[in-house]
Short mmCIF file of C-alpha atoms and ligand atoms in Angstrom, two decimals:
data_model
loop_
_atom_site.label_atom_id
_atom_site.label_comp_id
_atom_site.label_asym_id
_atom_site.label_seq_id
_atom_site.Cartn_x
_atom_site.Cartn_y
_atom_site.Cartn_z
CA UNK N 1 46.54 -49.44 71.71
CA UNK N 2 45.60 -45.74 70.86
CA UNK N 3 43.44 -43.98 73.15
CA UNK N 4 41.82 -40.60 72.54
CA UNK N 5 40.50 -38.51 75.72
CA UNK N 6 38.39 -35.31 75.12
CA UNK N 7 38.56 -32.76 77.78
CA UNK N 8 36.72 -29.54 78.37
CA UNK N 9 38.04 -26.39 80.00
CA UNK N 10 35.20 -25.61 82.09
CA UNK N 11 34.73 -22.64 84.98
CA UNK N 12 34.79 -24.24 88.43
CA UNK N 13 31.54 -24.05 89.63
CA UNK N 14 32.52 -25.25 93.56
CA UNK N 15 32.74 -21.67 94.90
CA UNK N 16 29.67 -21.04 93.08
CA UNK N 17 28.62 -19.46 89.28
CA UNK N 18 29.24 -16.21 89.26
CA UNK N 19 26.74 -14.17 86.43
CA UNK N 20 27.59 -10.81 84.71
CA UNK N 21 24.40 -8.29 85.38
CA UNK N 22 23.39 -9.26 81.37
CA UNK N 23 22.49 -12.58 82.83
CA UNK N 24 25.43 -14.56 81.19
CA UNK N 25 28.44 -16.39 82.66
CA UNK N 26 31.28 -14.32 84.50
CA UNK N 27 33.96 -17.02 83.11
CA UNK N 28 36.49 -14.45 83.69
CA UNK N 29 35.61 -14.18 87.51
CA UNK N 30 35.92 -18.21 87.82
CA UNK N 31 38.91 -20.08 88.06
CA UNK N 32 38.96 -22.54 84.26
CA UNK N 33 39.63 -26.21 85.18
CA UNK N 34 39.77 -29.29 83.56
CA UNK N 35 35.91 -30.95 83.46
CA UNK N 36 36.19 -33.56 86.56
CA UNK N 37 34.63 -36.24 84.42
CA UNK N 38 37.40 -35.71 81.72
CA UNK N 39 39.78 -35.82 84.60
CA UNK N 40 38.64 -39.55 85.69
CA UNK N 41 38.48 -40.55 81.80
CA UNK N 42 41.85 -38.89 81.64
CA UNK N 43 43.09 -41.18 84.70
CA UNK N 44 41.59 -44.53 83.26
CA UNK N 45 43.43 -43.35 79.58
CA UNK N 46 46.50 -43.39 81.93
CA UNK N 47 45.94 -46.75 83.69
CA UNK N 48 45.56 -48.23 80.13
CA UNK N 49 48.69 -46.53 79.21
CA UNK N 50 51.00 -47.95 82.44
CA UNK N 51 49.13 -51.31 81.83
CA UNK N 52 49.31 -51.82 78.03
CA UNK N 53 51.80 -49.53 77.19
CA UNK N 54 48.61 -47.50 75.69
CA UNK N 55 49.31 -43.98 73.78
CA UNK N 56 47.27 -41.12 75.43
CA UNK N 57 46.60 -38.53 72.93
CA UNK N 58 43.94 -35.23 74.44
CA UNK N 59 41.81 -33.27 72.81
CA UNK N 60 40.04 -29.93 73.24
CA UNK N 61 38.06 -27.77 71.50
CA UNK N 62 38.31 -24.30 73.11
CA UNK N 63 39.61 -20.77 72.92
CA UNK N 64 43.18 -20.62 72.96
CA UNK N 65 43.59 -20.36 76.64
CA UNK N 66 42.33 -24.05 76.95
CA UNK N 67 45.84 -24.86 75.90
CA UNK N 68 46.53 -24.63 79.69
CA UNK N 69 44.16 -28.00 80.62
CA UNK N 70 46.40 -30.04 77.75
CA UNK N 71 49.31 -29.11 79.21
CA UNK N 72 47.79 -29.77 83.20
CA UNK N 73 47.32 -33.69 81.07
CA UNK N 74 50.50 -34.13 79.54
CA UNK N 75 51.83 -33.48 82.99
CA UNK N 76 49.51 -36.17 84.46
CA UNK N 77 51.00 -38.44 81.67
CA UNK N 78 49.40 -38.11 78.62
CA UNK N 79 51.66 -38.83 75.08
CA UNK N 80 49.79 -35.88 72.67
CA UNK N 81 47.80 -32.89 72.52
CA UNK N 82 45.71 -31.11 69.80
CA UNK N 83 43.52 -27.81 70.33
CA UNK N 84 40.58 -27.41 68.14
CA UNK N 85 40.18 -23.61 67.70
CA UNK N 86 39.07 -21.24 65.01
CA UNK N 87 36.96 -17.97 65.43
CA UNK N 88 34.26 -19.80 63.19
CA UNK N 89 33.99 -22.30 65.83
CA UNK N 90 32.81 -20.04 68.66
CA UNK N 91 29.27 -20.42 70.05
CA UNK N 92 29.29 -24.28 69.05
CA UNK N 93 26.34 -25.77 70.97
CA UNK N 94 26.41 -29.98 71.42
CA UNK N 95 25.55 -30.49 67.88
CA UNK N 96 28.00 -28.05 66.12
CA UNK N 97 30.46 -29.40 69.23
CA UNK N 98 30.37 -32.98 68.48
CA UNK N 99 30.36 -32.61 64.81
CA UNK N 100 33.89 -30.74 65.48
CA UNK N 101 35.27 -32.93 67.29
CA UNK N 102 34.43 -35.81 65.13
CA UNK N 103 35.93 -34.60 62.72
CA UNK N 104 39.02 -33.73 64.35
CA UNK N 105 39.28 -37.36 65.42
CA UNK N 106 38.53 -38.44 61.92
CA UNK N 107 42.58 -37.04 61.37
CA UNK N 108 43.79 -39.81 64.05
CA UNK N 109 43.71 -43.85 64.83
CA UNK N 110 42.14 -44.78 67.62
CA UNK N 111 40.90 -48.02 69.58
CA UNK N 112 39.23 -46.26 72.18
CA UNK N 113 37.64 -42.80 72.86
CA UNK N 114 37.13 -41.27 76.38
CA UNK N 115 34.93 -38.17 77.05
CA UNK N 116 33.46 -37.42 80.64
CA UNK N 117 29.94 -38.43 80.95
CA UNK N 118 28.59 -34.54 81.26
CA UNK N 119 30.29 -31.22 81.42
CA UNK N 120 29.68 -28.67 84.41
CA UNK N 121 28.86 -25.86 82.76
CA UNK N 122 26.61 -27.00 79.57
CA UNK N 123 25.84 -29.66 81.92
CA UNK N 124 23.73 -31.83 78.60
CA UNK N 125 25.80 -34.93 78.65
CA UNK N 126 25.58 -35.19 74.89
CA UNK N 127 28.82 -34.53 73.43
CA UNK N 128 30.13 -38.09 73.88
CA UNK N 129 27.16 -40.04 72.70
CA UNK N 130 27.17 -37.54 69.77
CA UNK N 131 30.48 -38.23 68.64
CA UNK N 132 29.79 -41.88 68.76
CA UNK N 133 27.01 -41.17 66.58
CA UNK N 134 28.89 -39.16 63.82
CA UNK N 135 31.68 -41.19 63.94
CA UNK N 136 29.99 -44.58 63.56
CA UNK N 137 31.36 -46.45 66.80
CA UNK N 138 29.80 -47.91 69.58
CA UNK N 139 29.26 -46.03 72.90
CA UNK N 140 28.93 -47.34 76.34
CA UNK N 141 28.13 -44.71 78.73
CA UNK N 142 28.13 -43.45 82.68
CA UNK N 143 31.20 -45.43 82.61
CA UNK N 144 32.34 -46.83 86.27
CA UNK N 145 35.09 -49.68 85.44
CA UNK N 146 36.97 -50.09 82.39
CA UNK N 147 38.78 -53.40 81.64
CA UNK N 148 40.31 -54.47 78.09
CA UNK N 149 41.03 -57.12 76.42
CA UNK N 150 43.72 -56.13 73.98
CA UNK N 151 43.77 -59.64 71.70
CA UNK N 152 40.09 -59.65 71.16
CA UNK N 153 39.97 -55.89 71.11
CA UNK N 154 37.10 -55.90 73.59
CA UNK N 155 36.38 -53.66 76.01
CA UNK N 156 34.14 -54.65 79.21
CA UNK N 157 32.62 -51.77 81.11
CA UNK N 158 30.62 -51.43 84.60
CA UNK N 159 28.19 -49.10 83.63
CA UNK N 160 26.01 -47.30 86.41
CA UNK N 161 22.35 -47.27 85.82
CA UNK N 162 19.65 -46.48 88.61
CA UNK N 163 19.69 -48.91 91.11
CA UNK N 164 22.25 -51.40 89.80
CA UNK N 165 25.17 -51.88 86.85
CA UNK N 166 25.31 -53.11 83.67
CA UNK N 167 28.20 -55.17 82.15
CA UNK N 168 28.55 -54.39 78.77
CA UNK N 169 31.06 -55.66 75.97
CA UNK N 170 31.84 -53.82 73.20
CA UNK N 171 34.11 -54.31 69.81
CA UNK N 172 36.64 -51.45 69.63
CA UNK N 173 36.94 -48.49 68.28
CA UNK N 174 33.98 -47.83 70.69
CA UNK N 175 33.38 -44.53 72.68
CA UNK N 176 33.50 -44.26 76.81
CA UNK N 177 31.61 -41.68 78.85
CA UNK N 178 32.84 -41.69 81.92
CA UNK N 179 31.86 -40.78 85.67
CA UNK N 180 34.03 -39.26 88.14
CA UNK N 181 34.05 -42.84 90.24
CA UNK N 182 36.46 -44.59 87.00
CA UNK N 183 39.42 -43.35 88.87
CA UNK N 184 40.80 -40.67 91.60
CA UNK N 185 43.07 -38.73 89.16
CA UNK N 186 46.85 -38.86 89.79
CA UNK N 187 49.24 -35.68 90.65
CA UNK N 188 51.19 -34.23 87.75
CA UNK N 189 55.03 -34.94 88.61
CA UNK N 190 57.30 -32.26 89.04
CA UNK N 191 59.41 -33.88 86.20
CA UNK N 192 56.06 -34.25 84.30
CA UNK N 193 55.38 -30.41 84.21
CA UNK N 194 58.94 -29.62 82.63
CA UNK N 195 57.79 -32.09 79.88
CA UNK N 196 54.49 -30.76 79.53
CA UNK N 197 56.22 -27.29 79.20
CA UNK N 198 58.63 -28.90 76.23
CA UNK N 199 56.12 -30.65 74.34
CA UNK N 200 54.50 -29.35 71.02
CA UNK N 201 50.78 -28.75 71.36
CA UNK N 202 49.26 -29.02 67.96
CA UNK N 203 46.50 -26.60 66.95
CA UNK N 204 44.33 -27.21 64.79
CA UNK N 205 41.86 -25.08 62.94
CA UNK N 206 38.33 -25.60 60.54
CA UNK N 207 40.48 -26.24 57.80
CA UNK N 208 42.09 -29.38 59.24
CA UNK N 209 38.17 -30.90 60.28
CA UNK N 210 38.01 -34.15 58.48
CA UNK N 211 34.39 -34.58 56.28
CA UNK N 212 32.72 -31.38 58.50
CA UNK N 213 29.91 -29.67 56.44
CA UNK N 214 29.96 -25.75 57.34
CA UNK N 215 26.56 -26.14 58.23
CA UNK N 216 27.53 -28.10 60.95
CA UNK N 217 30.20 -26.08 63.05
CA UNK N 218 29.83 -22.56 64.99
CA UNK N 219 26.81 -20.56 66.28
CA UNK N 220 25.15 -20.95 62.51
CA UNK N 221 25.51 -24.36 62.88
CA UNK N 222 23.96 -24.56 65.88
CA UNK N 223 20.20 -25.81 66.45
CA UNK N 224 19.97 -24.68 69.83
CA UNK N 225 21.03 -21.70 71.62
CA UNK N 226 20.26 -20.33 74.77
CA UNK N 227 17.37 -17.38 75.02
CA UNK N 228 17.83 -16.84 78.44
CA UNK N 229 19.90 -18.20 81.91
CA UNK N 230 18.93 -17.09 85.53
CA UNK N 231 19.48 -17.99 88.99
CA UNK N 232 17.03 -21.23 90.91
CA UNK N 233 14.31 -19.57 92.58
CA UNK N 234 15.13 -20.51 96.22
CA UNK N 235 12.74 -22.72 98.21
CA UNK N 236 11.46 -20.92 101.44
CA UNK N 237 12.23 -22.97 104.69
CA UNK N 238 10.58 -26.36 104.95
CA UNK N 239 8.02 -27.24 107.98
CA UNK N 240 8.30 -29.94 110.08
CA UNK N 241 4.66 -31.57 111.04
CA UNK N 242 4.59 -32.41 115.05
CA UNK N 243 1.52 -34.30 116.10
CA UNK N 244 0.79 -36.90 118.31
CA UNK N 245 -1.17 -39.14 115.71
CA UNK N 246 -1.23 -39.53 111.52
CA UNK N 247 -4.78 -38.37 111.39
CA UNK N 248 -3.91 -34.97 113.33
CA UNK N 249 -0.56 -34.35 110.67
CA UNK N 250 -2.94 -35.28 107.89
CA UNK N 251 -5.57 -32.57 109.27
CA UNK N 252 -3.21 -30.48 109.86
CA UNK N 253 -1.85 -30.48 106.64
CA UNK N 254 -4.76 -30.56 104.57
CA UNK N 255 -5.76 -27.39 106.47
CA UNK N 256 -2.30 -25.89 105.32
CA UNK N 257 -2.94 -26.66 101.68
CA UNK N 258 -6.42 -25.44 101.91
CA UNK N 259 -5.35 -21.92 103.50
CA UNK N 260 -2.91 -21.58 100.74
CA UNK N 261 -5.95 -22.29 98.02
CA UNK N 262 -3.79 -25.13 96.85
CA UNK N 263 -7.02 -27.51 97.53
C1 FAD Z 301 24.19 -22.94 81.07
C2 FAD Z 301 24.41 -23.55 79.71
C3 FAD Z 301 23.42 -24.32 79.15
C4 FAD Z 301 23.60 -24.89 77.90
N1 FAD Z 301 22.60 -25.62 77.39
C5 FAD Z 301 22.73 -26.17 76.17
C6 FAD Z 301 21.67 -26.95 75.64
O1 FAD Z 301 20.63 -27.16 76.27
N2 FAD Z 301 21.83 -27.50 74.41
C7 FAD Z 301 22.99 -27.31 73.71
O2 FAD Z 301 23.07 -27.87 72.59
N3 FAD Z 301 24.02 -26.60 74.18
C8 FAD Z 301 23.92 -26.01 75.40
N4 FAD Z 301 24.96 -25.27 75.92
C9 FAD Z 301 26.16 -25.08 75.13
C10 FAD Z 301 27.28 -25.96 75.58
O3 FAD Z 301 28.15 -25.24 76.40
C11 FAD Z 301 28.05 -26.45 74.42
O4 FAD Z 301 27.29 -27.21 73.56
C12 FAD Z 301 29.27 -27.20 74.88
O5 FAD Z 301 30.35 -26.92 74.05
C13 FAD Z 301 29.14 -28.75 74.93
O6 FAD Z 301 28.10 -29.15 75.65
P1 FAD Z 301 28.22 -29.54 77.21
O7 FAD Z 301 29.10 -28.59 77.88
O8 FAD Z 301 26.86 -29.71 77.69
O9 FAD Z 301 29.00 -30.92 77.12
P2 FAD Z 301 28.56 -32.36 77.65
O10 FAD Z 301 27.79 -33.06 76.61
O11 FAD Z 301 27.99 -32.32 79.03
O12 FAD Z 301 30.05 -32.95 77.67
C14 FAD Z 301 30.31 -34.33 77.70
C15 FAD Z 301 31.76 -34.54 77.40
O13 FAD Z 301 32.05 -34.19 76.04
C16 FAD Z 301 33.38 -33.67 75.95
N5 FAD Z 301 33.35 -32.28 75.51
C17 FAD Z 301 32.33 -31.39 75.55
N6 FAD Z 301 32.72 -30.19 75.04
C18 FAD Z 301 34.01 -30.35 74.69
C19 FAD Z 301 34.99 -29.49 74.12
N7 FAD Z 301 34.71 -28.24 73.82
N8 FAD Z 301 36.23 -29.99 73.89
C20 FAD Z 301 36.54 -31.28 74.18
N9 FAD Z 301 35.66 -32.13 74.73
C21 FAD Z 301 34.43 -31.67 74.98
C22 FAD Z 301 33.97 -33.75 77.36
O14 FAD Z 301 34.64 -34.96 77.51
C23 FAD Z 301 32.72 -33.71 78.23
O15 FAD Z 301 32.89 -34.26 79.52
C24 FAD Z 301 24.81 -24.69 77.17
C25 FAD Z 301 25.82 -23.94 77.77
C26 FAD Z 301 25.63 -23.38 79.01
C27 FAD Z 301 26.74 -22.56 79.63
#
């Protein structure tokens, strides 16, 4: 079994986003990690792999520093690594994204195709139903339990939705989105590292995207792009109605609303 896993280098947004004064991302002034989601999909790749004996191949598309997450995988476990990056590539929204990396997978066999159900910094959570899309697989997505069946070349996934789960069964090659709850990801090894450190990562450029119309790829290839990004306006402090009945909280605040001019 051949499984593909595409991971993001993304800023860590836990000690919060940091904006240069022109309003756009500081990425230098956050730490780059690997996308969480990608992480878990990563982890349930690796399952498959101790299980089934499955081979783990990731994939980014990035600047050249994002070489650093596909090594951080290979020391996890995984088998291969490619790195999608050309200048022409840069300012890829999710179209122009998913069309590249579609057609970077077009290059390789696969059974099954893991991305994380949403990045944190574009936050859209449409690369991986994209890529289904151009590629002409099935998808399953928000992705919560994996489980194969490797003679029928089924896979069976608990899939999160609202208020309760889906079971859904797919043929492979099919497509996985998956949520941080498929799997607490393992520690790279110490002897895992040193491998990382000795294996070839191979890089890959526009010229080596498989049926990839220039129209598709880059920032001219790109439908959407982003006018503008500020800060939440914060919410003043909340009040807390006391009274000793539900008609005086009511009066009370419908006399709020009206000294406002909201009513
Ligand atoms: C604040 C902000 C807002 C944005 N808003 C939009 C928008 O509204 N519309 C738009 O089209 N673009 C938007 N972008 C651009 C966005 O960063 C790119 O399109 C991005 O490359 C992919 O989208 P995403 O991060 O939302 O990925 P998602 O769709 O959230 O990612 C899902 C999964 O796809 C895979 N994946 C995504 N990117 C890569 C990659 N480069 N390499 C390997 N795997 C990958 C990962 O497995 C990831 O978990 C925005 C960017 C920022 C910073």
């Amino acid at each position: 079994m051949k499984v593909v896993v595409c991971i993001k280098q993304v800023p860590d947004t836990k000690g919060g986003v940091k904006f240069k004064p022109d309003g756009t991302l500081d990425r230098g002034a956050m730490l780059a990690i690997m996308n969480p989601d990608d992480k878990a999909g990563l982890e349930a790749a690796l399952r498959l792999k101790d299980e089934y004996g499955a081979e783990v191949t990731v994939v980014t598309m990035g600047l050249p520093k994002a070489e650093a997450v596909l090594r951080e995988a290979m020391a996890m476990g995984a088998d291969k690594a490619i790195l999608v990056t050309d200048r022409v590539l840069g300012g890829a929204d999710t179209w122009a994204t998913s069309s590249t990396i579609a057609g970077a997978l077009r290059n390789l066999d696969y059974d099954l195709v893991i991305t994380g159900r949403q990045a944190i910094d574009g936050d859209t959570a449409q690369v991986g139903p994209q890529i289904s899309e151009h590629l002409g697989i099935p998808v399953i997505s928000y992705a919560e339990e994996i489980k194969v069946d490797e003679k029928a070349k089924t896979v069976v996934v608990k899939r999160q939705f609202e208020d309760r789960y889906h079971m859904v069964e797919a043929k492979m090659p099919c497509l996985i989105t998956a949520l941080a709850e498929l799997g607490e990801p393992r520690y790279m090894t110490p002897g895992g590292i040193f491998d990382a450190f000795e294996k070839e990562v191979t890089v890959w450029g526009r010229a080596d995207l498989k049926d990839v119309d220039d129209s598709n790829i880059g920032l001219k290839g790109s439908p959407t792009q982003i006018a503008k990004a500020s800060d939440k306006v914060k919410k003043g402090a909340g009040e807390k109605i006391v009274a000793d009945s539900a008609d005086e909280a009511v009066d009370y605040l419908f006399g709020k609303l009206e000294e406002k001019h909201v009513i």
